[in-house]
CSV table of N, CA and C in Angstrom, one decimal:
chain,number,residue,atom,x,y,z
A,1,UNK,N,4.3,4.9,7.5
A,1,UNK,CA,4.2,6.3,8.1
A,1,UNK,C,3.6,6.1,9.5
A,2,UNK,N,4.1,7.0,10.4
A,2,UNK,CA,3.5,7.0,11.8
A,2,UNK,C,2.0,7.2,11.8
A,3,UNK,N,1.4,6.6,12.8
A,3,UNK,CA,0.0,6.7,13.0
A,3,UNK,C,-0.2,7.5,14.3
A,4,UNK,N,-1.3,8.4,14.3
A,4,UNK,CA,-1.6,9.2,15.4
A,4,UNK,C,-3.1,9.0,15.7
A,5,UNK,N,-3.4,8.9,17.0
A,5,UNK,CA,-4.8,8.8,17.4
A,5,UNK,C,-5.1,10.1,18.1
A,6,UNK,N,-6.1,10.8,17.7
A,6,UNK,CA,-6.4,12.1,18.3
A,6,UNK,C,-7.8,12.1,18.8
A,7,UNK,N,-7.9,12.5,20.1
A,7,UNK,CA,-9.2,12.7,20.7
A,7,UNK,C,-9.6,14.1,20.7
A,8,UNK,N,-10.8,14.4,20.2
A,8,UNK,CA,-11.3,15.8,20.0
A,8,UNK,C,-12.5,16.1,20.9
A,9,UNK,N,-12.5,17.3,21.4
A,9,UNK,CA,-13.7,17.8,22.1
A,9,UNK,C,-14.1,19.1,21.4
A,10,UNK,N,-15.4,19.2,21.1
A,10,UNK,CA,-15.9,20.4,20.6
A,10,UNK,C,-15.8,21.6,21.5
A,11,UNK,N,-15.4,22.7,21.0
A,11,UNK,CA,-15.5,23.9,21.8
A,11,UNK,C,-16.9,24.4,21.8
A,12,UNK,N,-17.2,25.5,22.5
A,12,UNK,CA,-18.5,26.1,22.4
A,12,UNK,C,-18.9,26.4,21.0
A,13,UNK,N,-18.0,27.0,20.2
A,13,UNK,CA,-18.2,27.3,18.8
A,13,UNK,C,-18.5,26.0,18.0
A,14,UNK,N,-17.8,25.0,18.2
A,14,UNK,CA,-17.9,23.7,17.5
A,14,UNK,C,-19.3,23.1,17.8
A,15,UNK,N,-19.7,23.1,19.0
A,15,UNK,CA,-21.0,22.4,19.3
A,15,UNK,C,-22.1,23.3,18.8
A,16,UNK,N,-22.0,24.6,18.8
A,16,UNK,CA,-23.1,25.4,18.3
A,16,UNK,C,-23.3,25.1,16.8
A,17,UNK,N,-22.2,24.8,16.1
A,17,UNK,CA,-22.3,24.5,14.7
A,17,UNK,C,-22.2,23.0,14.4
A,18,UNK,N,-22.7,22.2,15.3
A,18,UNK,CA,-22.6,20.7,15.1
A,18,UNK,C,-23.1,20.2,13.8
A,19,UNK,N,-24.1,20.9,13.2
A,19,UNK,CA,-24.6,20.5,11.9
A,19,UNK,C,-23.6,20.5,10.8
A,20,UNK,N,-22.6,21.3,11.0
A,20,UNK,CA,-21.5,21.5,10.0
A,20,UNK,C,-20.4,20.4,10.1
A,21,UNK,N,-20.5,19.5,11.1
A,21,UNK,CA,-19.4,18.6,11.3
A,21,UNK,C,-19.0,17.7,10.1
A,22,UNK,N,-20.0,17.2,9.3
A,22,UNK,CA,-19.6,16.5,8.1
A,22,UNK,C,-18.8,17.3,7.1
A,23,UNK,N,-19.2,18.6,6.9
A,23,UNK,CA,-18.5,19.5,6.0
A,23,UNK,C,-17.1,19.8,6.6
A,24,UNK,N,-17.0,20.0,7.9
A,24,UNK,CA,-15.7,20.2,8.5
A,24,UNK,C,-14.8,19.0,8.3
A,25,UNK,N,-15.3,17.8,8.4
A,25,UNK,CA,-14.6,16.6,8.2
A,25,UNK,C,-13.9,16.6,6.8
A,26,UNK,N,-14.7,17.0,5.8
A,26,UNK,CA,-14.2,17.0,4.4
A,26,UNK,C,-13.1,18.1,4.3
A,27,UNK,N,-13.3,19.2,4.9
A,27,UNK,CA,-12.2,20.3,4.8
A,27,UNK,C,-11.0,19.8,5.5
A,28,UNK,N,-11.1,19.2,6.7
A,28,UNK,CA,-9.9,18.6,7.4
A,28,UNK,C,-9.2,17.6,6.6
A,29,UNK,N,-9.9,16.7,6.0
A,29,UNK,CA,-9.3,15.6,5.2
A,29,UNK,C,-8.5,16.2,4.0
A,30,UNK,N,-9.1,17.2,3.4
A,30,UNK,CA,-8.4,17.8,2.3
A,30,UNK,C,-7.1,18.6,2.7
A,31,UNK,N,-7.2,19.2,3.9
A,31,UNK,CA,-6.0,19.9,4.5
A,31,UNK,C,-4.9,18.9,4.8
A,32,UNK,N,-5.3,17.8,5.3
A,32,UNK,CA,-4.3,16.7,5.7
A,32,UNK,C,-3.6,16.3,4.4
A,33,UNK,N,-4.3,16.0,3.3
A,33,UNK,CA,-3.7,15.6,2.1
A,33,UNK,C,-2.7,16.6,1.6
A,34,UNK,N,-3.0,17.9,1.7
A,34,UNK,CA,-2.1,18.9,1.3
A,34,UNK,C,-0.8,18.9,2.0
A,35,UNK,N,-0.8,18.4,3.3
A,35,UNK,CA,0.4,18.3,4.1
A,35,UNK,C,1.1,16.9,4.0
A,36,UNK,N,0.5,16.0,3.2
A,36,UNK,CA,1.1,14.7,3.0
A,36,UNK,C,0.6,13.7,4.0
A,37,UNK,N,-0.5,14.0,4.7
A,37,UNK,CA,-1.1,13.1,5.7
A,37,UNK,C,-2.3,12.4,5.1
A,38,UNK,N,-2.7,11.4,5.8
A,38,UNK,CA,-3.9,10.7,5.4
A,38,UNK,C,-4.8,10.5,6.5
A,39,UNK,N,-6.1,10.8,6.4
A,39,UNK,CA,-7.1,10.5,7.4
A,39,UNK,C,-7.6,9.1,7.2
A,40,UNK,N,-7.2,8.2,8.2
A,40,UNK,CA,-7.5,6.8,8.1
A,40,UNK,C,-8.9,6.5,8.5
A,41,UNK,N,-9.4,7.2,9.6
A,41,UNK,CA,-10.7,7.0,10.0
A,41,UNK,C,-11.1,8.1,11.0
A,42,UNK,N,-12.4,8.3,11.1
A,42,UNK,CA,-13.0,9.3,12.0
A,42,UNK,C,-14.2,8.7,12.6
A,43,UNK,N,-14.4,8.9,13.9
A,43,UNK,CA,-15.6,8.4,14.6
A,43,UNK,C,-16.2,9.5,15.5
A,44,UNK,N,-17.5,9.7,15.4
A,44,UNK,CA,-18.1,10.6,16.3
A,44,UNK,C,-18.6,9.8,17.5
A,45,UNK,N,-18.3,10.2,18.7
A,45,UNK,CA,-18.4,9.3,19.8
A,45,UNK,C,-19.3,9.9,20.9
A,46,UNK,N,-19.7,9.1,21.8
A,46,UNK,CA,-20.5,9.5,23.0
A,46,UNK,C,-19.6,9.2,24.2
A,47,UNK,N,-19.4,10.1,25.1
A,47,UNK,CA,-18.6,9.9,26.3
A,47,UNK,C,-17.7,11.1,26.5
A,48,UNK,N,-16.5,10.9,27.1
A,48,UNK,CA,-15.7,12.1,27.4
A,48,UNK,C,-15.1,12.8,26.2
A,49,UNK,N,-15.1,12.2,25.0
A,49,UNK,CA,-14.6,12.8,23.8
A,49,UNK,C,-15.7,12.8,22.8
A,50,UNK,N,-15.7,13.8,21.9
A,50,UNK,CA,-16.8,13.9,20.9
A,50,UNK,C,-16.4,13.3,19.6
A,51,UNK,N,-15.1,13.2,19.3
A,51,UNK,CA,-14.6,12.7,18.0
A,51,UNK,C,-13.3,12.0,18.2
A,52,UNK,N,-13.1,10.9,17.5
A,52,UNK,CA,-11.8,10.2,17.5
A,52,UNK,C,-11.3,10.2,16.1
A,53,UNK,N,-10.1,10.7,15.8
A,53,UNK,CA,-9.5,10.7,14.5
A,53,UNK,C,-8.3,9.8,14.5
A,54,UNK,N,-8.1,9.0,13.5
A,54,UNK,CA,-6.9,8.2,13.3
A,54,UNK,C,-6.3,8.7,12.0
A,55,UNK,N,-5.1,9.2,12.1
A,55,UNK,CA,-4.4,9.7,10.9
A,55,UNK,C,-3.0,9.2,10.8
A,56,UNK,N,-2.5,9.3,9.5
A,56,UNK,CA,-1.2,8.9,9.2
A,56,UNK,C,-0.4,10.1,8.7
A,57,UNK,N,0.8,10.3,9.2
A,57,UNK,CA,1.6,11.5,8.8
A,57,UNK,C,3.0,11.0,8.6
A,58,UNK,N,3.7,11.8,7.7
A,58,UNK,CA,5.1,11.4,7.4
A,58,UNK,C,6.0,11.5,8.7
A,59,UNK,N,5.7,12.4,9.6
A,59,UNK,CA,6.5,12.5,10.8
A,59,UNK,C,5.7,13.3,11.9
A,60,UNK,N,6.3,13.4,13.1
A,60,UNK,CA,5.7,14.1,14.2
A,60,UNK,C,5.4,15.5,13.9
A,61,UNK,N,6.4,16.2,13.2
A,61,UNK,CA,6.2,17.6,13.0
A,61,UNK,C,5.0,17.9,12.0
A,62,UNK,N,4.9,17.1,11.0
A,62,UNK,CA,3.8,17.3,10.1
A,62,UNK,C,2.4,17.0,10.8
A,63,UNK,N,2.4,16.0,11.6
A,63,UNK,CA,1.1,15.7,12.3
A,63,UNK,C,0.8,16.8,13.2
A,64,UNK,N,1.8,17.4,13.9
A,64,UNK,CA,1.6,18.5,14.8
A,64,UNK,C,1.1,19.7,14.0
A,65,UNK,N,1.7,20.0,12.9
A,65,UNK,CA,1.2,21.1,12.1
A,65,UNK,C,-0.2,21.0,11.7
A,66,UNK,N,-0.6,19.7,11.2
A,66,UNK,CA,-2.0,19.5,10.8
A,66,UNK,C,-3.0,19.7,12.0
A,67,UNK,N,-2.6,19.2,13.2
A,67,UNK,CA,-3.5,19.4,14.3
A,67,UNK,C,-3.5,20.8,14.8
A,68,UNK,N,-2.4,21.6,14.7
A,68,UNK,CA,-2.5,23.0,15.0
A,68,UNK,C,-3.4,23.7,14.0
A,69,UNK,N,-3.4,23.4,12.8
A,69,UNK,CA,-4.3,24.0,11.8
A,69,UNK,C,-5.7,23.7,12.2
A,70,UNK,N,-6.0,22.4,12.5
A,70,UNK,CA,-7.4,22.0,12.9
A,70,UNK,C,-7.8,22.8,14.2
A,71,UNK,N,-7.0,22.8,15.2
A,71,UNK,CA,-7.4,23.5,16.4
A,71,UNK,C,-7.5,25.0,16.2
A,72,UNK,N,-6.7,25.6,15.3
A,72,UNK,CA,-6.7,27.0,15.0
A,72,UNK,C,-8.0,27.5,14.5
A,73,UNK,N,-8.8,26.6,13.9
A,73,UNK,CA,-10.1,27.0,13.4
A,73,UNK,C,-11.1,27.4,14.5
A,74,UNK,N,-10.9,26.7,15.6
A,74,UNK,CA,-11.7,27.1,16.8
A,74,UNK,C,-12.8,26.2,17.1
A,75,UNK,N,-13.0,25.1,16.4
A,75,UNK,CA,-14.2,24.2,16.6
A,75,UNK,C,-13.9,23.1,17.6
A,76,UNK,N,-12.6,22.7,17.7
A,76,UNK,CA,-12.2,21.6,18.6
A,76,UNK,C,-10.9,21.8,19.3
A,77,UNK,N,-10.8,21.1,20.4
A,77,UNK,CA,-9.5,21.0,21.1
A,77,UNK,C,-9.0,19.5,21.0
A,78,UNK,N,-7.7,19.4,20.8
A,78,UNK,CA,-7.2,18.0,20.5
A,78,UNK,C,-6.3,17.5,21.6
A,79,UNK,N,-6.3,16.2,21.8
A,79,UNK,CA,-5.3,15.4,22.6
A,79,UNK,C,-4.8,14.3,21.7
A,80,UNK,N,-3.5,14.3,21.4
A,80,UNK,CA,-3.0,13.3,20.4
A,80,UNK,C,-2.0,12.4,21.0
A,81,UNK,N,-2.0,11.2,20.4
A,81,UNK,CA,-1.1,10.1,20.9
A,81,UNK,C,-0.5,9.5,19.7
A,82,UNK,N,0.8,9.2,19.7
A,82,UNK,CA,1.5,8.5,18.7
A,82,UNK,C,1.2,7.0,18.9
A,83,UNK,N,0.8,6.3,17.9
A,83,UNK,CA,0.4,4.9,18.0
A,83,UNK,C,1.5,4.1,17.3
A,84,UNK,N,1.8,2.9,17.9
A,84,UNK,CA,2.8,2.0,17.3
A,84,UNK,C,2.2,0.7,16.9
A,85,UNK,N,2.5,0.3,15.7
A,85,UNK,CA,2.0,-1.0,15.2
A,85,UNK,C,2.8,-2.2,15.7
A,86,UNK,N,2.4,-3.4,15.3
A,86,UNK,CA,3.1,-4.6,15.8
A,86,UNK,C,4.6,-4.6,15.5
A,87,UNK,N,4.9,-4.3,14.2
A,87,UNK,CA,6.3,-4.4,13.8
A,87,UNK,C,7.1,-3.3,14.6
A,88,UNK,N,6.5,-2.1,14.7
A,88,UNK,CA,7.2,-1.0,15.4
A,88,UNK,C,7.5,-1.4,16.9
A,89,UNK,N,6.5,-2.0,17.6
A,89,UNK,CA,6.7,-2.3,19.0
A,89,UNK,C,7.7,-3.4,19.1
A,90,UNK,N,7.7,-4.3,18.2
A,90,UNK,CA,8.8,-5.4,18.2
A,90,UNK,C,10.1,-4.8,18.2
A,91,UNK,N,10.3,-3.8,17.3
A,91,UNK,CA,11.7,-3.1,17.2
A,91,UNK,C,12.0,-2.3,18.5
A,92,UNK,N,11.0,-1.7,19.0
A,92,UNK,CA,11.2,-1.0,20.3
A,92,UNK,C,11.6,-1.9,21.4
A,93,UNK,N,10.9,-3.0,21.5
A,93,UNK,CA,11.2,-4.0,22.6
A,93,UNK,C,12.6,-4.5,22.4
A,94,UNK,N,13.0,-4.8,21.1
A,94,UNK,CA,14.3,-5.3,20.9
A,94,UNK,C,15.4,-4.3,21.3
A,95,UNK,N,15.1,-3.0,21.0
A,95,UNK,CA,16.1,-2.0,21.5
A,95,UNK,C,16.1,-1.9,23.0
A,96,UNK,N,15.0,-2.0,23.6
A,96,UNK,CA,15.0,-1.9,25.1
A,96,UNK,C,15.6,-3.1,25.8
A,97,UNK,N,15.5,-4.2,25.1
A,97,UNK,CA,16.1,-5.4,25.7
A,97,UNK,C,17.6,-5.5,25.6
A,98,UNK,N,18.1,-4.7,24.6
A,98,UNK,CA,19.5,-4.5,24.4
A,98,UNK,C,20.1,-5.7,23.7
């Protein structure tokens, strides 16, 4: 399944309720499972982003739906990237090389 790396920043609402972040993590993980996604890892970070999420989704549309649900709650804003593993990038390079 495709992997997505998502960088999150807390909104004003999210940082006000920072103590709830472990609980919000559990709710998000359960919501992902309902959509057929899997939360592979989460890191709370220091720097330009507050949280880094690595998730697996069946396709781009499902990942986007999950992240829209997350953002819709109002605690975070997201920036997402599709990640490619070694086998995937080998196939991509083979296609590009013709």
